[in-house]
Short mmCIF file of C-alpha atoms in Angstrom, two decimals:
data_model
loop_
_atom_site.label_atom_id
_atom_site.label_comp_id
_atom_site.label_asym_id
_atom_site.label_seq_id
_atom_site.Cartn_x
_atom_site.Cartn_y
_atom_site.Cartn_z
CA MET A 11 30.67 -64.21 10.71
CA TYR A 12 33.34 -62.04 12.71
CA ASN A 13 33.49 -62.45 16.37
CA LYS A 14 35.13 -59.07 17.70
CA GLN A 15 37.50 -59.92 20.62
CA GLU A 16 38.46 -57.26 23.09
CA TRP A 17 41.80 -56.10 23.70
CA LYS A 18 43.22 -55.19 27.53
CA ASP A 19 45.92 -52.70 28.67
CA GLU A 20 47.78 -54.67 31.53
CA ILE A 21 47.37 -52.61 34.37
CA PRO A 22 49.97 -53.11 37.54
CA ASP A 23 49.55 -52.34 41.14
CA LEU A 24 52.25 -49.90 41.80
CA THR A 25 51.61 -50.11 45.63
CA LYS A 26 52.21 -54.07 45.54
CA PRO A 27 55.61 -54.89 44.13
CA ILE A 28 56.64 -58.65 43.61
CA MET A 29 59.32 -59.52 45.93
CA ASP A 30 62.23 -62.06 45.75
CA PRO A 31 62.15 -63.90 49.19
CA SER A 32 65.60 -65.25 48.69
CA THR A 33 67.22 -61.62 48.13
CA GLY A 34 64.43 -59.45 49.57
CA LYS A 35 64.49 -57.10 46.35
CA GLN A 36 61.70 -56.76 43.65
CA LYS A 37 61.50 -59.25 41.25
CA THR A 38 62.49 -57.83 37.52
CA ASP A 39 61.23 -59.19 34.28
CA PRO A 40 63.98 -61.39 33.16
CA GLN A 41 63.60 -60.28 29.41
CA THR A 42 63.16 -56.32 29.73
CA GLY A 43 64.62 -55.86 33.13
CA ARG A 44 61.60 -53.75 34.24
CA PRO A 45 60.29 -53.98 38.08
CA LEU A 46 57.54 -56.33 38.27
CA PHE A 47 54.22 -55.22 40.38
CA GLU A 48 50.95 -57.50 41.07
CA LEU A 49 48.39 -57.08 38.34
CA VAL A 50 45.19 -55.67 38.80
CA GLN A 51 44.07 -56.73 35.26
CA VAL A 52 45.88 -59.23 32.90
CA GLY A 53 46.91 -57.24 29.80
CA THR A 54 46.66 -58.70 26.20
CA ARG A 55 50.32 -59.35 24.53
CA ILE A 56 51.33 -59.03 20.79
CA THR A 57 53.58 -61.15 19.23
CA SER A 58 55.64 -61.51 15.80
CA THR A 59 53.77 -64.86 15.21
CA ARG A 60 50.16 -62.85 15.02
CA LEU A 61 51.83 -59.69 13.26
CA ASN A 62 53.26 -62.60 10.39
CA THR A 63 49.84 -64.09 10.28
CA MET A 64 48.30 -60.35 9.36
CA GLU A 65 50.90 -59.98 6.69
CA SER A 66 50.32 -63.51 5.51
CA GLY A 67 46.61 -62.22 5.09
CA ILE A 68 47.37 -58.88 3.17
CA GLU A 69 49.70 -60.74 0.92
CA ALA A 70 46.80 -63.64 0.25
CA ALA A 71 44.31 -60.80 -0.55
CA HIS A 72 46.46 -59.20 -3.12
CA THR A 73 47.20 -62.66 -4.80
CA LEU A 74 43.65 -63.44 -4.57
CA VAL A 75 42.30 -60.07 -6.20
CA GLU A 76 45.02 -60.76 -9.36
CA GLN A 77 44.08 -64.60 -9.49
CA LEU A 78 40.00 -63.73 -9.42
CA ALA A 79 40.84 -60.88 -12.45
CA LYS A 80 42.54 -63.38 -14.34
CA GLU A 81 40.16 -66.31 -13.82
CA LEU A 82 36.89 -63.86 -14.43
CA GLY A 83 37.75 -62.20 -17.71
CA GLY A 84 41.57 -62.67 -18.15
CA ASN A 85 42.67 -59.55 -20.31
CA PHE A 86 39.62 -57.19 -20.62
CA VAL A 87 37.90 -53.60 -20.89
CA VAL A 88 35.63 -52.72 -17.98
CA SER A 89 32.47 -50.99 -18.67
CA ALA A 90 31.70 -48.19 -16.25
CA ASP A 91 28.29 -46.75 -15.65
CA GLY A 92 27.53 -48.15 -19.18
CA VAL A 93 30.48 -46.54 -21.08
CA MET A 94 32.91 -48.93 -22.59
CA GLY A 95 36.44 -47.13 -22.54
CA LEU A 96 39.43 -47.90 -25.07
CA ALA A 97 37.31 -46.92 -28.17
CA CYS A 98 39.67 -46.62 -31.08
CA SER A 99 39.48 -44.76 -34.66
CA ALA A 100 41.78 -44.83 -37.12
CA GLN A 101 42.21 -41.81 -40.13
CA GLY A 102 45.24 -41.17 -42.13
CA LEU A 103 48.06 -42.85 -40.60
CA LYS A 104 47.14 -42.20 -37.26
CA VAL A 105 45.12 -44.24 -34.50
CA THR A 106 43.48 -42.42 -31.25
CA TRP A 107 41.84 -44.12 -28.46
CA THR A 108 39.44 -42.86 -25.51
CA ALA A 109 40.24 -43.39 -21.73
CA GLY A 110 39.23 -46.64 -20.06
CA ILE A 111 40.10 -49.22 -17.66
CA ALA A 112 42.00 -52.30 -18.65
CA TYR A 113 42.67 -55.60 -16.75
CA VAL A 114 45.62 -57.06 -18.47
CA SER A 115 47.19 -60.35 -16.67
CA GLY A 116 45.13 -59.82 -13.54
CA ARG A 117 46.47 -56.11 -13.30
CA ARG A 118 44.09 -52.95 -13.32
CA TYR A 119 45.17 -50.27 -15.39
CA GLN A 120 43.61 -46.61 -15.75
CA VAL A 121 44.67 -46.14 -19.35
CA PRO A 122 44.48 -42.45 -20.54
CA ALA A 123 43.22 -41.18 -23.94
CA GLY A 124 45.96 -40.91 -26.35
CA GLU A 125 47.09 -41.26 -30.09
CA MET A 126 50.00 -42.82 -32.18
CA ALA A 127 51.12 -42.98 -35.70
CA LEU A 128 50.25 -45.92 -37.62
CA ASN A 129 53.10 -47.78 -40.22
CA PRO A 130 51.83 -47.55 -43.73
CA THR A 131 51.18 -50.57 -46.02
CA GLN A 132 50.64 -53.30 -43.07
CA GLY A 133 48.36 -55.08 -40.72
CA GLN A 134 48.79 -53.63 -37.16
CA TYR A 135 47.42 -54.66 -33.82
CA VAL A 136 46.67 -51.80 -31.22
CA TYR A 137 46.88 -53.57 -27.63
CA VAL A 138 47.64 -52.26 -23.99
CA ASP A 139 50.91 -54.34 -22.78
CA VAL A 140 51.70 -55.87 -19.39
CA ASP A 141 52.64 -52.39 -17.93
CA GLY A 142 49.71 -50.77 -18.90
CA VAL A 143 50.98 -48.65 -22.03
CA VAL A 144 49.10 -48.47 -25.35
CA LYS A 145 51.41 -50.26 -28.01
CA LYS A 146 51.69 -51.44 -31.80
CA THR A 147 52.71 -54.55 -33.04
CA THR A 148 52.40 -56.57 -36.35
CA SER A 149 52.57 -59.89 -34.32
CA GLN A 150 49.21 -60.99 -33.41
CA ALA A 151 50.98 -63.62 -30.73
CA THR A 152 52.65 -60.59 -29.17
CA ALA A 153 49.51 -58.31 -29.06
CA LYS A 154 47.68 -61.34 -27.47
CA LYS A 155 50.41 -61.22 -24.70
CA GLY A 156 48.44 -58.12 -23.43
CA LEU A 157 45.06 -56.88 -24.02
CA THR A 158 44.21 -56.56 -28.00
CA ILE A 159 41.85 -53.73 -28.67
CA PHE A 160 42.26 -52.54 -32.31
CA TYR A 161 43.27 -54.09 -35.47
CA VAL A 162 43.86 -51.83 -38.53
CA ALA A 163 45.28 -52.66 -42.17
CA THR A 164 46.42 -49.40 -44.14
CA ASP A 165 48.09 -48.56 -47.38
CA THR A 166 50.60 -45.97 -48.41
CA SER A 167 48.54 -42.85 -47.15
CA GLY A 168 45.46 -44.43 -45.15
CA VAL A 169 43.17 -46.78 -43.73
CA ILE A 170 41.92 -50.06 -45.58
CA SER A 171 39.95 -51.89 -42.82
CA THR A 172 39.73 -51.60 -38.97
CA THR A 173 38.14 -54.39 -36.37
CA ASP A 174 37.54 -53.78 -33.03
CA HIS A 175 38.97 -56.44 -30.51
CA ARG A 176 37.93 -55.20 -27.10
CA VAL A 177 36.79 -57.86 -24.77
CA ASN A 178 33.84 -56.26 -22.57
CA ILE A 179 33.68 -57.48 -18.81
CA ARG A 180 30.94 -55.68 -16.49
CA LEU A 181 31.51 -54.61 -13.13
CA GLU A 182 28.05 -56.08 -11.96
CA GLU A 183 29.11 -59.61 -13.68
CA ILE A 184 32.17 -59.44 -12.15
CA LEU A 185 30.71 -58.51 -8.61
CA LYS A 186 27.72 -61.36 -9.09
CA ARG A 187 30.68 -64.12 -9.66
CA LEU A 188 32.61 -62.78 -6.89
CA GLU A 189 29.41 -63.68 -4.44
CA ASN A 190 30.03 -67.55 -5.24
CA VAL A 191 33.75 -67.53 -4.44
CA GLN A 192 34.97 -69.61 -1.90
CA ILE A 193 37.84 -68.41 0.14
CA PRO A 194 39.82 -70.83 2.38
CA ASP A 195 40.87 -69.98 5.91
CA ALA A 196 44.55 -68.67 6.31
CA SER A 197 46.76 -70.83 8.61
CA LEU A 198 50.67 -70.97 8.96
CA THR A 199 51.25 -72.95 6.00
CA GLU A 200 48.11 -71.80 3.54
CA LYS A 201 47.19 -68.49 2.19
CA GLY A 202 43.46 -67.68 2.45
CA LYS A 203 40.86 -65.08 4.27
CA VAL A 204 42.03 -64.40 8.13
CA GLN A 205 40.01 -62.91 11.22
CA LEU A 206 41.18 -59.59 12.83
CA ASP A 207 41.16 -59.87 16.53
CA ASN A 208 41.46 -57.37 18.96
CA ALA A 209 43.11 -59.35 21.76
CA THR A 210 46.49 -58.72 23.08
CA ASP A 211 46.91 -62.02 25.38
CA SER A 212 45.95 -64.29 22.64
CA THR A 213 48.67 -67.41 21.34
CA ASN A 214 46.14 -67.99 18.20
CA ASP A 215 48.14 -68.41 15.27
CA THR A 216 45.23 -67.88 12.82
CA THR A 217 43.91 -64.36 13.51
CA ALA A 218 45.55 -61.10 12.90
CA SER A 219 46.01 -58.27 15.18
CA THR A 220 44.36 -54.81 14.19
CA PRO A 221 45.95 -51.26 14.83
CA ARG A 222 43.91 -50.90 17.65
CA ALA A 223 45.54 -53.80 19.28
CA VAL A 224 49.04 -52.65 18.18
CA ASN A 225 48.04 -49.23 19.77
CA ALA A 226 46.70 -50.94 22.98
CA ALA A 227 49.95 -52.92 23.59
CA LYS A 228 52.18 -49.99 22.97
CA GLN A 229 50.13 -47.75 25.49
CA GLU A 230 49.98 -50.81 27.84
CA ALA A 231 53.97 -50.95 27.77
CA ILE A 232 54.23 -46.74 27.82
CA ASN A 233 52.11 -46.82 31.21
CA ALA A 234 54.34 -49.73 32.60
CA ALA A 235 57.62 -47.85 31.33
CA LYS A 236 56.58 -44.63 33.31
CA ALA A 237 56.91 -46.21 36.60
CA ASN A 238 60.43 -47.75 36.18
CA ASP A 239 63.79 -46.29 36.51
CA GLU A 240 64.26 -44.83 33.15
CA GLU A 241 68.48 -44.77 33.62
CA VAL A 242 68.10 -48.44 33.57
CA ILE A 243 64.92 -49.30 31.48
CA LEU A 244 65.20 -46.72 28.59
CA PRO A 245 68.32 -48.43 27.02
CA GLN A 246 66.81 -52.04 26.98
CA ALA A 247 63.68 -50.48 25.87
CA ASN A 248 64.60 -48.32 22.97
CA ALA A 249 66.88 -51.55 21.68
CA SER A 250 63.86 -53.60 21.69
CA ALA A 251 61.68 -50.89 20.10
CA GLN A 252 64.13 -50.48 17.29
CA GLY A 253 63.50 -54.40 16.45
CA TYR A 254 59.67 -54.36 16.86
CA ALA A 255 59.12 -51.39 15.14
CA ASN A 256 61.30 -52.15 12.22
CA ALA A 257 59.50 -55.48 11.79
CA ALA A 258 55.98 -53.79 11.71
CA VAL A 259 57.07 -50.51 9.87
CA LEU A 260 58.99 -52.29 6.93
CA PRO A 261 56.02 -54.17 5.50
CA ILE A 262 53.93 -51.09 5.13
CA ILE A 263 56.61 -48.38 3.87
CA GLY A 264 57.69 -51.22 1.43
CA ALA A 265 53.88 -51.11 -0.10
CA ASP A 266 53.42 -49.78 -3.78
CA ASN A 267 53.42 -45.76 -3.82
CA PRO A 268 54.25 -45.10 -0.18
CA ASN A 269 54.78 -41.58 1.14
CA ILE A 270 58.43 -40.76 1.24
CA ILE A 271 57.92 -37.23 3.32
CA LYS A 272 57.99 -37.54 6.87
CA ASN A 273 55.46 -35.45 8.90
CA SER A 274 53.71 -34.47 5.99
CA ALA A 275 50.57 -33.30 7.84
CA ALA A 276 51.95 -31.52 10.62
CA GLN A 277 50.77 -34.25 13.04
CA PHE A 278 54.37 -33.89 14.97
CA GLY A 279 54.57 -30.36 15.09
CA LEU A 280 57.56 -29.02 13.10
CA HIS A 281 59.98 -31.85 13.71
CA GLY A 282 61.55 -32.92 10.62
CA TRP A 283 61.11 -29.45 8.99
CA VAL A 284 63.41 -26.38 9.13
CA PRO A 285 61.85 -22.89 8.82
CA GLY A 286 63.63 -20.37 6.88
CA VAL A 287 64.79 -16.65 7.97
CA PRO A 288 62.33 -14.95 8.55
CA SER A 289 60.87 -17.97 10.36
CA ALA A 290 57.04 -17.24 9.70
CA TRP A 291 55.71 -21.02 9.64
CA THR A 292 53.86 -22.46 12.21
CA ILE A 293 51.49 -25.52 13.31
CA GLY A 294 47.97 -24.49 12.38
CA SER A 295 44.85 -25.36 14.57
CA MET A 296 42.70 -28.64 13.56
CA ASN A 297 40.42 -27.56 11.00
CA GLU A 298 36.75 -28.78 10.00
CA ARG A 299 38.24 -31.83 7.96
CA GLY A 300 40.18 -33.29 10.92
CA PHE A 301 43.81 -32.48 10.05
CA ARG A 302 46.26 -29.76 11.14
CA PRO A 303 48.04 -27.56 8.53
CA PHE A 304 51.53 -25.89 7.89
CA SER A 305 50.21 -22.23 8.36
CA CYS A 306 52.48 -18.99 7.42
CA ASP A 307 52.15 -15.52 8.96
CA ILE A 308 52.16 -12.34 7.13
CA VAL A 309 54.57 -12.19 4.27
CA SER A 310 55.87 -8.82 3.01
CA SER A 311 56.37 -7.47 -0.35
CA SER A 312 59.03 -9.23 -2.40
CA GLN A 313 59.80 -12.07 0.43
CA TYR A 314 59.64 -15.25 0.47
CA ALA A 315 58.83 -17.60 3.55
CA ILE A 316 60.13 -20.85 3.30
CA LEU A 317 59.90 -24.27 5.59
CA GLU A 318 62.24 -26.83 4.24
CA SER A 319 62.22 -30.37 5.00
CA GLN A 320 65.14 -32.53 6.02
CA PRO A 321 66.94 -34.25 3.25
CA PHE A 322 65.79 -37.80 2.05
CA ALA A 323 67.17 -40.21 -0.32
CA ILE A 324 65.86 -40.26 -3.85
CA ALA A 325 66.14 -42.23 -6.93
CA ALA A 326 65.70 -40.99 -10.73
CA GLY A 327 62.33 -41.49 -12.43
CA ALA A 328 58.80 -39.93 -12.35
CA TYR A 329 56.98 -39.44 -8.99
CA ASN A 330 53.62 -37.72 -8.00
CA LEU A 331 53.67 -34.70 -5.96
CA GLN A 332 50.09 -33.76 -4.42
CA ALA A 333 49.27 -31.37 -1.40
CA LEU A 334 46.00 -29.50 -0.18
CA PHE A 335 46.04 -26.00 -0.28
CA ASN A 336 44.08 -23.30 1.60
CA SER A 337 44.51 -19.70 0.12
CA LEU A 338 41.18 -18.42 0.78
CA GLY A 339 40.80 -14.59 0.90
CA ALA A 340 43.99 -14.14 -0.57
CA SER A 341 44.14 -11.30 -3.48
CA GLY A 342 46.82 -10.29 -5.86
CA SER A 343 48.00 -11.75 -8.93
CA THR A 344 51.65 -11.68 -7.84
CA ILE A 345 51.39 -13.79 -4.61
CA LYS A 346 52.05 -17.36 -4.46
CA LEU A 347 51.53 -20.43 -2.46
CA TYR A 348 53.56 -23.53 -3.71
CA VAL A 349 55.43 -26.77 -2.87
CA GLU A 350 58.59 -27.52 -4.50
CA ILE A 351 61.43 -30.52 -4.91
CA VAL A 352 65.03 -29.31 -4.88
CA ASN A 353 68.06 -31.09 -5.11
CA SER A 354 69.71 -31.06 -1.93
CA ALA A 355 73.22 -31.00 -3.71
CA ASN A 356 72.65 -27.29 -4.84
CA ASN A 357 69.21 -26.11 -4.12
CA ASN A 358 68.09 -26.67 -7.76
CA ASN A 359 64.11 -26.74 -8.56
CA VAL A 360 63.34 -30.15 -9.70
CA GLY A 361 59.67 -29.74 -9.53
CA THR A 362 57.07 -27.34 -8.32
CA LEU A 363 53.06 -27.53 -7.42
CA PHE A 364 51.17 -24.14 -7.24
CA ALA A 365 47.94 -23.71 -5.22
CA ASP A 366 45.04 -21.75 -6.80
CA THR A 367 44.82 -18.34 -5.61
CA ASN A 368 41.52 -17.40 -3.24
CA LYS A 369 40.15 -20.65 -2.74
CA THR A 370 39.43 -22.69 0.42
CA TRP A 371 40.92 -26.44 0.86
CA HIS A 372 41.88 -27.89 -2.67
CA ARG A 373 43.55 -30.84 -3.81
CA LYS A 374 46.73 -30.37 -6.39
CA ASN A 375 49.12 -32.78 -7.78
CA ALA A 376 51.79 -32.83 -10.53
CA LEU A 377 54.08 -35.54 -12.24
CA ILE A 378 57.88 -34.68 -10.92
CA THR A 379 60.62 -35.90 -12.92
CA ILE A 380 63.71 -36.69 -10.93
CA PRO A 381 67.01 -36.02 -13.29
CA THR A 382 69.58 -38.91 -13.53
CA GLY A 383 72.14 -37.95 -10.67
CA VAL A 384 70.29 -36.60 -8.32
CA THR A 385 70.31 -38.83 -5.15
CA SER A 386 69.26 -36.59 -2.44
CA ALA A 387 66.38 -34.05 -2.27
CA LYS A 388 64.24 -31.63 -0.13
CA VAL A 389 60.68 -30.32 -0.25
CA ARG A 390 59.92 -26.78 0.50
CA LEU A 391 56.67 -25.09 1.42
CA VAL A 392 56.69 -21.53 -0.07
CA VAL A 393 54.78 -18.38 0.45
CA TYR A 394 56.12 -15.38 -1.91
CA GLY A 395 54.39 -11.75 -0.68
CA GLY A 396 54.38 -10.48 -4.50
CA ILE A 397 54.28 -6.77 -5.19
CA ALA A 398 52.32 -5.75 -2.28
CA GLY A 399 52.70 -8.52 0.22
CA TRP A 400 50.39 -10.97 1.79
CA SER A 401 48.60 -9.97 4.70
CA PHE A 402 44.90 -11.00 4.16
CA GLY A 403 43.54 -14.45 3.81
CA SER A 404 44.78 -17.82 4.63
CA ARG A 405 48.47 -19.48 3.65
CA GLU A 406 47.99 -23.12 4.80
CA ILE A 407 49.40 -26.44 3.39
CA SER A 408 48.82 -30.32 4.44
CA ARG A 409 48.84 -33.73 3.51
CA ILE A 410 51.61 -33.44 1.41
CA LYS A 411 52.66 -36.63 -0.53
CA LEU A 412 55.59 -37.87 -3.05
CA SER A 413 55.21 -41.22 -4.03
CA PHE A 414 57.21 -42.93 -6.96
CA GLY A 415 55.33 -43.25 -10.10
CA SER A 416 53.47 -41.16 -12.55
CA SER A 417 49.71 -42.40 -11.17
CA ASP A 418 47.89 -39.99 -9.23
CA VAL A 419 47.20 -42.28 -5.87
CA PRO A 420 45.35 -41.56 -2.29
CA TYR A 421 46.96 -39.81 0.32
CA THR A 422 48.89 -42.13 2.66
CA ALA A 423 51.42 -41.39 5.61
CA GLU A 424 53.65 -44.43 5.72
CA ALA A 425 56.80 -42.05 6.36
CA ASP A 426 55.33 -40.77 9.51
CA ASP A 427 55.99 -44.25 11.23
CA LEU A 428 59.98 -43.64 10.28
CA ALA A 429 59.16 -39.86 12.02
CA LEU A 430 58.13 -41.76 15.21
CA LEU A 431 61.44 -43.70 15.42
CA GLU A 432 63.04 -40.64 15.57
CA TYR A 433 61.78 -39.94 18.98
CA ARG A 434 64.22 -42.27 20.47
CA ASN A 435 64.60 -40.29 23.90
CA LYS A 436 60.53 -40.39 24.19
CA MET A 437 60.24 -44.24 23.87
CA ARG A 438 58.83 -45.84 26.59
CA SER A 439 56.88 -48.31 24.70
CA TRP A 440 57.92 -51.69 23.29
CA GLY A 441 60.81 -52.80 25.59
CA ALA A 442 58.13 -54.47 27.74
CA LEU A 443 57.07 -57.07 25.01
#
């Protein structure tokens, strides 16, 4: 059972400074240099040990999921809603398969439907390799390293015989077996499950701090720093903040499929974005779904309204681009609302994602390929007025994500942590830790 622990803010009494009787001056914190006051309430403190314990728990959870998948079924096809995917059939010298969910060496893959040519006069195994791609081989040993789903023998022009090799594991069976799995408690030397903790003054090495705890500790430091001499404290606070923030942020932004676009949902106004000429882009009000959009004013005929991100480093390869659009009330076949990725070096377009016309908030995504040689890119939000201009309806974009890989993954905002760090002259927070 999880026992919730309350995190508390440190509340100083600014009317009661702590004085040094030997000098007659107010005492200061030896680490941060901030003036010290008597406390109305002792706050909770956060330590690197607690954050590292949380990271160990996250790592243990990922490892455990992969280990359980291997132990429960090894390589197998999952039946979802009673339907077993990756059903294969062969005709002539071609094999086709349906979409399905495959587990290969403990990793889950959403395999799309597809087809491939077969070799004549051969016995061939069709299998899902460890990279999640359907392949063929004449070697049974090679096929068994992945998930074998089909065997077909051919003559010069067609199929002689086929065999279904799929291994079926139902999700209901997996869940039933998971109920009996015993997971040990995590420690500084052993992986396992970890209890979340809201305390900010605990010295416990076996619990993990929650985002609420981190936010409370940050707010505590902000409140304390406001009363200090900014010219003395802020340089020290900024130096400490950089180290603490990097330690907290790097494990997050290093996760698989992070969002590399900063301020991707207008939470920091237009920070990180550069309006074009004419400047028609503003920040819209919080909508009924709980997020803010980038909103564009009226656009005249044959005119483009552009909002451009700051350049960011990028490598060649496949990326998934996604965004939420709102074009409700728009009319006309020539108007356009879209997001595009451009090469920073020459502003050449390398990928575009278009919104649907006259449609309320809807999510779109597209596969974008960054060519070899492109090392820096920018995101552009674009409204084109078309032949008659765009004066009616909505022109809004939000929750933009560009992530490495071809998988369509949920929206996240890892790069917003980096955007926060860019507010250096507003930092008051982590220097008191």
